[in-house]
Coordinates of C-alpha atoms in Angstrom, one line a residue:
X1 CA -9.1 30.6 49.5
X2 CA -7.9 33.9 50.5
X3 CA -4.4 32.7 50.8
X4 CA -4.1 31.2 47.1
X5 CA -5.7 34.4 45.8
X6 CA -3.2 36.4 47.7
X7 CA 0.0 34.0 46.4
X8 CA -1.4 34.2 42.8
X9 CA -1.7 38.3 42.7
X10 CA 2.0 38.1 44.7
X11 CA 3.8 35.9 42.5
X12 CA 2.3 37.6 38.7
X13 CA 4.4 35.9 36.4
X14 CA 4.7 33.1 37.6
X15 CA 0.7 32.9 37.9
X16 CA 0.4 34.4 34.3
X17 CA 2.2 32.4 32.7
X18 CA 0.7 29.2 34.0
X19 CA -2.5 30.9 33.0
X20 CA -1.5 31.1 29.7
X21 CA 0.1 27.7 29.6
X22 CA -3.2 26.1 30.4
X23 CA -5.2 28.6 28.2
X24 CA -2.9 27.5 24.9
X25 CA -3.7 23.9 25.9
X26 CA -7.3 24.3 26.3
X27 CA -7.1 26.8 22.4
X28 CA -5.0 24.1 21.0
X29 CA -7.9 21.0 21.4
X30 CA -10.5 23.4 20.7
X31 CA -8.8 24.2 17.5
X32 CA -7.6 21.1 16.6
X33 CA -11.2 19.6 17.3
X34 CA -12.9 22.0 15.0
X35 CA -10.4 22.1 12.0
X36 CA -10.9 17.9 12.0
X37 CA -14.8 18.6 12.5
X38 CA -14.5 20.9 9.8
X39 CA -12.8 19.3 7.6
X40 CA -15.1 16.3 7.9
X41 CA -17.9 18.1 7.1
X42 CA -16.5 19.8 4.3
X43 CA -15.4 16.5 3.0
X44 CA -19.0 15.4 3.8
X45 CA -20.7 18.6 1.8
X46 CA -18.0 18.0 -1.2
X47 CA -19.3 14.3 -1.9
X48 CA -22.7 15.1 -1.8
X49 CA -22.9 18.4 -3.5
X50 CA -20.6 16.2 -6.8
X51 CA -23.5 14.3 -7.4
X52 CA -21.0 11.5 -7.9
X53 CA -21.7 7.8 -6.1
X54 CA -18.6 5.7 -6.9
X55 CA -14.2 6.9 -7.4
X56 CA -12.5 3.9 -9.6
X57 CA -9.3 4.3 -8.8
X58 CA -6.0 2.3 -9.7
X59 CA -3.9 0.6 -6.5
X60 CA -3.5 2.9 -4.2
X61 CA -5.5 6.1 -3.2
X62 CA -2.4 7.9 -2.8
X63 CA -3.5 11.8 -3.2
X64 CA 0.1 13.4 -4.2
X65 CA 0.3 10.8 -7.3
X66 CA -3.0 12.1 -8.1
X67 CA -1.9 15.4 -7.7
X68 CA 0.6 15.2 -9.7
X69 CA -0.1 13.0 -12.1
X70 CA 1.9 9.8 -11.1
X71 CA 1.0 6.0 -12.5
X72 CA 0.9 4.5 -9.3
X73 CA -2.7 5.8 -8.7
X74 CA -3.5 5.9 -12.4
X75 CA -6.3 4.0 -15.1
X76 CA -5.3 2.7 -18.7
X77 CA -7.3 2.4 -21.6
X78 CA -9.8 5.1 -19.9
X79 CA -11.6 6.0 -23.1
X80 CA -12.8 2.4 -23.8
X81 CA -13.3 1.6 -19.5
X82 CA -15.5 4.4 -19.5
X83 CA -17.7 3.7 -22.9
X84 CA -17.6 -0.3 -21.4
X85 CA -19.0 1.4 -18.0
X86 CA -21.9 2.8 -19.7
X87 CA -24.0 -0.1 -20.8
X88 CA -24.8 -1.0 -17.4
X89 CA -28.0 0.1 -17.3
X90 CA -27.5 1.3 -13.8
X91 CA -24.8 3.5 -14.4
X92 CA -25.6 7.5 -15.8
X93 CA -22.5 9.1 -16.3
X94 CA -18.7 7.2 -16.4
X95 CA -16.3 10.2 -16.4
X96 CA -12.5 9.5 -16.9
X97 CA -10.7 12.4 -14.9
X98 CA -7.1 13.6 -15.1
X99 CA -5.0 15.9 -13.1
X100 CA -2.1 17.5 -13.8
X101 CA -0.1 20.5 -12.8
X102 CA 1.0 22.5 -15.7
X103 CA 2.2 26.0 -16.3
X104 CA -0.2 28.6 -17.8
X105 CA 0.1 32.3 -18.6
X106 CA -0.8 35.0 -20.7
X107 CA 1.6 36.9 -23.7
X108 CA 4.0 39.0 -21.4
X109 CA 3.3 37.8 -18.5
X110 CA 4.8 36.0 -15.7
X111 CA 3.8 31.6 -15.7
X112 CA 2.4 30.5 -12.6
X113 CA 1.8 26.8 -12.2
X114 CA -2.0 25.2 -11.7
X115 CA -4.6 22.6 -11.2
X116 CA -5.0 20.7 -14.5
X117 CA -8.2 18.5 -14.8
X118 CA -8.7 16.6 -18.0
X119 CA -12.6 15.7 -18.9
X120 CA -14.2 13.5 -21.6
X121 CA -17.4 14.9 -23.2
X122 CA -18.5 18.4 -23.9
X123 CA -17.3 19.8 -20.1
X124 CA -20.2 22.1 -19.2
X125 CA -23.2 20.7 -20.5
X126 CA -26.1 19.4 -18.6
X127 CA -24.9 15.6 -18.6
X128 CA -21.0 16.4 -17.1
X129 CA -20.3 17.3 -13.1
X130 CA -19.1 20.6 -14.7
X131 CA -21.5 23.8 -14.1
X132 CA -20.2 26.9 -16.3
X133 CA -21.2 30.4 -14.6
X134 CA -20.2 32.5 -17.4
X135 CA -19.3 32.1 -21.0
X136 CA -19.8 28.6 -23.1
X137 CA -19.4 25.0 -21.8
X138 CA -16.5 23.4 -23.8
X139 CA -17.3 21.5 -27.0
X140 CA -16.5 17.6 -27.4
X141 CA -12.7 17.1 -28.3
X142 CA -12.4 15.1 -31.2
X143 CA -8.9 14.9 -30.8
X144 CA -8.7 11.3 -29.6
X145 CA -10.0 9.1 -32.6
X146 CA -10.6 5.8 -31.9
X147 CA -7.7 4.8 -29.9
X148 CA -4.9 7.5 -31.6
X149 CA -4.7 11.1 -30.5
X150 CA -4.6 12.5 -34.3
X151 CA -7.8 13.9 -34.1
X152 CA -8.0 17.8 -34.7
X153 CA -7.5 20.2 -31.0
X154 CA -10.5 22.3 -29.9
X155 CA -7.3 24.5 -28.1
X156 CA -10.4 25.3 -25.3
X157 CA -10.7 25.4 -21.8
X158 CA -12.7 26.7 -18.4
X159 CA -11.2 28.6 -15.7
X160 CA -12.2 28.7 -12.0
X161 CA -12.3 32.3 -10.8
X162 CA -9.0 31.9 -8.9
X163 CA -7.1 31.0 -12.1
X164 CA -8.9 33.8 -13.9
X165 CA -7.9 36.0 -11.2
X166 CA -4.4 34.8 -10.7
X167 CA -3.4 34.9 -14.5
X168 CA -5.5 37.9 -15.0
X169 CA -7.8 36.6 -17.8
X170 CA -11.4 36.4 -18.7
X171 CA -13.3 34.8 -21.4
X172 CA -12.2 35.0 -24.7
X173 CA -8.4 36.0 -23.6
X174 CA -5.5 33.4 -25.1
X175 CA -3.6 31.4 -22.7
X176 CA -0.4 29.5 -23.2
X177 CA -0.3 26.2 -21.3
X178 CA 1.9 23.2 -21.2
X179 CA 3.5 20.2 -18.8
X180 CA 6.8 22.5 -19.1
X181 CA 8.0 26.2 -19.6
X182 CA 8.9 25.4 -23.1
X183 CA 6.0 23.5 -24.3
X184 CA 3.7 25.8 -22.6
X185 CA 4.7 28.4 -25.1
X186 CA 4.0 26.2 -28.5
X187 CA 0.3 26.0 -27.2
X188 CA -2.1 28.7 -27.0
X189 CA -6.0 28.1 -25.7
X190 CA -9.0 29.8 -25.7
X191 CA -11.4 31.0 -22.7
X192 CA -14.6 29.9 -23.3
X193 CA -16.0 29.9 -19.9
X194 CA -15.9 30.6 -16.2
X195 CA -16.7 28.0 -14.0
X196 CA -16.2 26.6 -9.9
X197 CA -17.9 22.9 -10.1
X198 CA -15.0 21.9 -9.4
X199 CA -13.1 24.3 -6.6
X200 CA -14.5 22.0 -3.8
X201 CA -11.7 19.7 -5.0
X202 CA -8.9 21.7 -5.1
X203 CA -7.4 24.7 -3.3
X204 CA -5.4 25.8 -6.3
X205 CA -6.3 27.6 -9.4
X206 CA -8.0 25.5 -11.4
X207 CA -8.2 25.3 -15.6
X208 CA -10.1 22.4 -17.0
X209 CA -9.4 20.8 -20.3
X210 CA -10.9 18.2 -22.9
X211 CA -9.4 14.9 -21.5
X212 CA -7.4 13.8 -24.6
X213 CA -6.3 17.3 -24.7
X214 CA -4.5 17.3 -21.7
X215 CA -3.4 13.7 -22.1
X216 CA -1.7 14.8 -25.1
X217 CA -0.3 18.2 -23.4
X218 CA 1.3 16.1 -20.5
X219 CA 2.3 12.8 -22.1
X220 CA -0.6 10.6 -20.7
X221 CA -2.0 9.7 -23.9
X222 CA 0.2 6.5 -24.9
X223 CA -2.0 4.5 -22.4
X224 CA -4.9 6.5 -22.0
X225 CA -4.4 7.3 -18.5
X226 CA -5.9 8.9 -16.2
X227 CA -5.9 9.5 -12.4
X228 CA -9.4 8.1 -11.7
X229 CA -12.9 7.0 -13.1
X230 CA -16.3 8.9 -11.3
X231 CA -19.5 7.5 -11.6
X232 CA -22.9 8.8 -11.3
X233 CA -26.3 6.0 -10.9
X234 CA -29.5 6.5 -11.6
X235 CA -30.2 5.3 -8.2
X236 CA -27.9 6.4 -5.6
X237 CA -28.8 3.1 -3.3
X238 CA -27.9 0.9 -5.7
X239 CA -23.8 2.1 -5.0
X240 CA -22.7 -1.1 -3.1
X241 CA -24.4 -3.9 -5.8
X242 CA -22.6 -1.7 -8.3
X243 CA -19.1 -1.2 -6.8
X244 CA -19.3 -5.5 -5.8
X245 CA -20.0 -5.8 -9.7
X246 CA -17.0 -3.5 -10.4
X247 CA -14.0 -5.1 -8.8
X248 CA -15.4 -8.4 -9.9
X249 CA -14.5 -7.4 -13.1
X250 CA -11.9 -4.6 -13.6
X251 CA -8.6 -4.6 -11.3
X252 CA -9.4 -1.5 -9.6
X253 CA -10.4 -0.3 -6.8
X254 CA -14.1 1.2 -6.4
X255 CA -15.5 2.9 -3.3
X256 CA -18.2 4.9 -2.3
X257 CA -18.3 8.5 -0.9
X258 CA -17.9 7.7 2.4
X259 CA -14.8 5.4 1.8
X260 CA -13.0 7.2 -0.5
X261 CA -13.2 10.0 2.1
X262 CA -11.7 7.4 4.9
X263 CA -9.0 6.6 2.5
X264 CA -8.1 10.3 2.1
X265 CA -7.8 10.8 5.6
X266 CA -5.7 7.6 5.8
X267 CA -3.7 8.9 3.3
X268 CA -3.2 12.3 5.8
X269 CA -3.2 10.4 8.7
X270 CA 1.1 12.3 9.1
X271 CA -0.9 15.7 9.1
X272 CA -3.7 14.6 11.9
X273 CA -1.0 12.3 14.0
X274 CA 0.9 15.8 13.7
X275 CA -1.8 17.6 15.1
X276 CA -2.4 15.4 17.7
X277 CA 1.0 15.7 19.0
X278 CA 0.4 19.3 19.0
X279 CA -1.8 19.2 21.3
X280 CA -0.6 16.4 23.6
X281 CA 2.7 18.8 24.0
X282 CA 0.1 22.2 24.8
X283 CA -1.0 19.9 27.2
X284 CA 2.1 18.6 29.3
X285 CA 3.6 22.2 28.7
X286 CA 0.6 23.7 30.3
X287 CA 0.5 21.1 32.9
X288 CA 4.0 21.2 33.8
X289 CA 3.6 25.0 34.5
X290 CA 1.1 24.7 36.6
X291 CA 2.3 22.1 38.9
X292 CA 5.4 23.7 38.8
X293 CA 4.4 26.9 40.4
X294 CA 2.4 24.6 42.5
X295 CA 5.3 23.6 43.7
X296 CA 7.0 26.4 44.3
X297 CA 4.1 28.1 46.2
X298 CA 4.1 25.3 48.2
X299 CA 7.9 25.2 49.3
X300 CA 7.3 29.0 49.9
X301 CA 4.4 27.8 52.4
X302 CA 6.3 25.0 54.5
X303 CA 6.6 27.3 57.3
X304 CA 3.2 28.5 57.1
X305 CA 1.5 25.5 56.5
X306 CA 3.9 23.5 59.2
X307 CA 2.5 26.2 62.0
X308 CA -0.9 25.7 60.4
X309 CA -0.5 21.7 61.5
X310 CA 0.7 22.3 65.2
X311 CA -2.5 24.4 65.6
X312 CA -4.3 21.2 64.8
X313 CA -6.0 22.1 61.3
X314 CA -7.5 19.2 59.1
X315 CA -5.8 18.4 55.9
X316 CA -9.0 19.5 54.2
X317 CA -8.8 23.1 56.0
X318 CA -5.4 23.6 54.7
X319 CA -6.4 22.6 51.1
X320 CA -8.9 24.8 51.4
X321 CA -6.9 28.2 52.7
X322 CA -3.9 27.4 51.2
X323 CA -4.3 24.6 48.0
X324 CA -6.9 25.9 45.7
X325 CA -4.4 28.1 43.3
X326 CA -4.1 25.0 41.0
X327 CA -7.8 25.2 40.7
X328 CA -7.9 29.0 40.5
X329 CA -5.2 29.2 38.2
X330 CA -6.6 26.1 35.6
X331 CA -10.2 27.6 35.9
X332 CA -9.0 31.0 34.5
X333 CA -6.9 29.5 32.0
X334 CA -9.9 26.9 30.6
X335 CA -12.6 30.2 30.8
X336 CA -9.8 32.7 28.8
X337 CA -8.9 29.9 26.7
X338 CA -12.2 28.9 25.5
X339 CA -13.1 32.6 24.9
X340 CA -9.9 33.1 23.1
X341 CA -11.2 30.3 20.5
X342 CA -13.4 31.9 19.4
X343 CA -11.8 35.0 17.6
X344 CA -9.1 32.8 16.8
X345 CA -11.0 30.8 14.6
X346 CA -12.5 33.5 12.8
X347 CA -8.8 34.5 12.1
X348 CA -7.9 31.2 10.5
X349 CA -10.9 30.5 8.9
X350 CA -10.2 34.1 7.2
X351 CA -6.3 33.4 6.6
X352 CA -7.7 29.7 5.0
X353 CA -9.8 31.3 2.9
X354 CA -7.5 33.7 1.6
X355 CA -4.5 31.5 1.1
X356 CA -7.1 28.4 -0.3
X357 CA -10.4 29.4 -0.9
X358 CA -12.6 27.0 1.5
X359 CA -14.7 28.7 3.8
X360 CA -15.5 27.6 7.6
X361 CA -12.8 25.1 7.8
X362 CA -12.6 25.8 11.3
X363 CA -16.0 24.4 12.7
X364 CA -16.1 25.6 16.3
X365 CA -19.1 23.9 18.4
X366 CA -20.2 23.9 21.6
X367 CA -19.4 20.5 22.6
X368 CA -15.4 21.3 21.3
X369 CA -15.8 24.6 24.3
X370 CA -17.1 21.6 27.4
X371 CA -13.9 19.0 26.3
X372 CA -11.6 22.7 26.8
X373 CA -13.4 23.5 30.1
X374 CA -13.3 19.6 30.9
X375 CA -9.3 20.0 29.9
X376 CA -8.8 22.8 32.8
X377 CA -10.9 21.4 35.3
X378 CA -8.8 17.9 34.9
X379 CA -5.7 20.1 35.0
X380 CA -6.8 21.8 38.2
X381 CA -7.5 18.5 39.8
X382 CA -4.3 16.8 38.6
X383 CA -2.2 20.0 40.4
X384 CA -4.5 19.8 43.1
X385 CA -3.2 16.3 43.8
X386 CA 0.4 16.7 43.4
X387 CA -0.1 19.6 45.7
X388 CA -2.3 17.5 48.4
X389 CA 0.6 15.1 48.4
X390 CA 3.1 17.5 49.2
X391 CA 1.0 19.0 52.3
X392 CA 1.0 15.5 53.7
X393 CA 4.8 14.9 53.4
X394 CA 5.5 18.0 55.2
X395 CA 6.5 17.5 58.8
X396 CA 5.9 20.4 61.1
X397 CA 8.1 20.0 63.9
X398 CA 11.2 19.6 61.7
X399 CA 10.3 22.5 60.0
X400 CA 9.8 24.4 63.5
X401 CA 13.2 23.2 64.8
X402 CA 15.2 25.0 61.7
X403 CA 16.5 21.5 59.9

């Protein structure tokens, strides 16, 4: 014990920077352990807190295409799908829902591109997912008239507070919007209202229009499209009988909360394989320091450890006076590494929420500091067995004879 201690404090870099090579392991599953956790259980909280059941979707769930507003993810005819939706009895609300990113700014000042979302109904009343926090919900559009967009524009729309603070408006200010620069400028809407309902879903700036406004604003009106269909039942348990009733007859897909969250994280399954290989590399870095100045420690020992074996010491007696620096070296790494965690989470879940908005992404739990610990103790032992090895293959008397 006294000689591994006495090689670690001689050889400082070297043991310092296998101490941090382990630590950076052990932060990197930590991390990555509670950003997934986190993000499942803000996917978790978003689902429940929408008061939504069932997503009717088109072919794929494919989140960029709804994002941005692509037809391979898209509904037609959703004005008529959604009054058609609404006499099942079972069925409260039916809400066609498009997304688009447009540009948007205000007289003088610079466009910034954000989060379109297209509603049907008056957007802000008590029978719509939207809440409005300040200001007036929006009134029904009657801009589509039975099957043709010729109806007359309301030219109103809600802002989330991070589009009111990123364009600098407020309720009752003007704001030009369109799919492009140019169109953006021939069409001028008014604030009406302040509202987040709908910030769980998005990390950008959000404004929120009357559905066949923004249809006709961004060219999806000549089907009726839109990006997807949510439903809300009068009785929550009754989501599977309704979603087998669904795709029986309409040719889209329909899941429930729990699978349309899957299907996102399928869809980001890149980002989390990513993340995984993160930490796989932390790992094998942080391993391959550590056996490597196990290694070396122990070629600087032959002589030492050769004398040690003529004076008739037990393999476990020179383990223990000369072999436990891998397991000194891992157990400081695992205990600085799992205290590290801690105010580096803090730090990204403040850098999330400035750059997006979502708070606590990084979900750090107790169980997530044992599997770091666990990681350094299984380091520890896997050096501690490369090094066992390399006391058995060393011969004393050749080393005593100088060859």
């Amino acid at each position: 014990m006294m000689i591994a201690t006495r090689t670690i404090t001689h050889n400082k870099v070297r043991s310092i920077l296998s101490i941090a090579g382990v630590a950076i392991a052990v932060i990197s599953i930590v991390i990555i352990a509670s950003l997934g956790s986190g993000l499942l259980a803000k996917g978790d909280r978003t689902f429940k807190q929408s008061t939504m059941h069932l997503w009717m979707t088109g072919k794929s769930v494919d989140l960029s295409s709804q994002y941005l507003g692509a037809g391979e993810a898209s509904i037609d005819g959703a004005h008529e799908l959604a009054k058609e939706l609404r006499k099942d009895d079972r069925i409260a609300l039916a809400s066609p829902i498009l997304t688009e990113i447009v540009y948007a700014f205000k007289r003088g000042e610079k466009p910034k591109q954000v989060f379109g979302i297209g509603i049907m109904g008056a957007v802000g009343t008590a029978d719509t997912m939207v809440s409005v926090s300040a200001g007036n919900a929006l009134t029904a559009s009657p801009h589509y008239n039975a099957g043709r967009y010729d109806g007359n524009w309301t030219y109103e729309v809600l802002i989330d507070s991070r589009a009111a603070e990123m364009l600098n408006a407020s309720i009752g200010d003007d704001i030009f919007v369109g799919k492009t620069l140019s169109e953006a400028e021939e069409k001028r809407f008014r604030i009406t209202g302040i509202t987040d309902s709908l910030s769980m879903f998005s990390s950008n700036p959000t404004i929120i229009f009357p559905l066949s406004e923004l249809q006709d604003l961004t060219g999806n009106k000549y089907y009726d499209r839109v990006n997807m269909l949510i439903i809300r039942l009068h009785d929550p348990a009754t989501a599977d009988a309704v979603k087998e009733t669904l795709e029986a007859q309409y040719p889209y897909e329909v899941s429930t909360n729990k699978e349309y969250l899957r299907k996102i994280l399928m869809q980001n399954a890149t980002i989390l394989i990513s993340a995984t290989a993160i930490v796989a590399l932390a790992v094998i870095m942080g391993m391959v320091l550590v056996i490597t100045t196990m290694l070396l420690s122990l070629n600087e020992k032959k002589r030492e450890i050769g004398i040690l074996k003529v004076l008739g010491l037990s393999k476990g007696s020179l383990f223990t006076n000369t072999g436990l620096e891998g397991l000194i070296i891992c157990g400081l790494g695992g205990i600085i590494g799992c205290l590290l965690s801690f105010p580096i989470s803090r730090l990204l879940n403040y850098l999330i929420y400035r750059a997006v908005g979502f708070n606590d992404l990084v979900l750090l739990k107790a169980e997530f500091i044992y599997m770091g610990l666990l990681l350094a103790v299984v380091m520890g032992l896997v050096s501690t067995a490369v090094y066992v090895v390399g006391i058995s293959r060393i011969q004393p008397m050749d080393l005593l004879r100088g060859t």
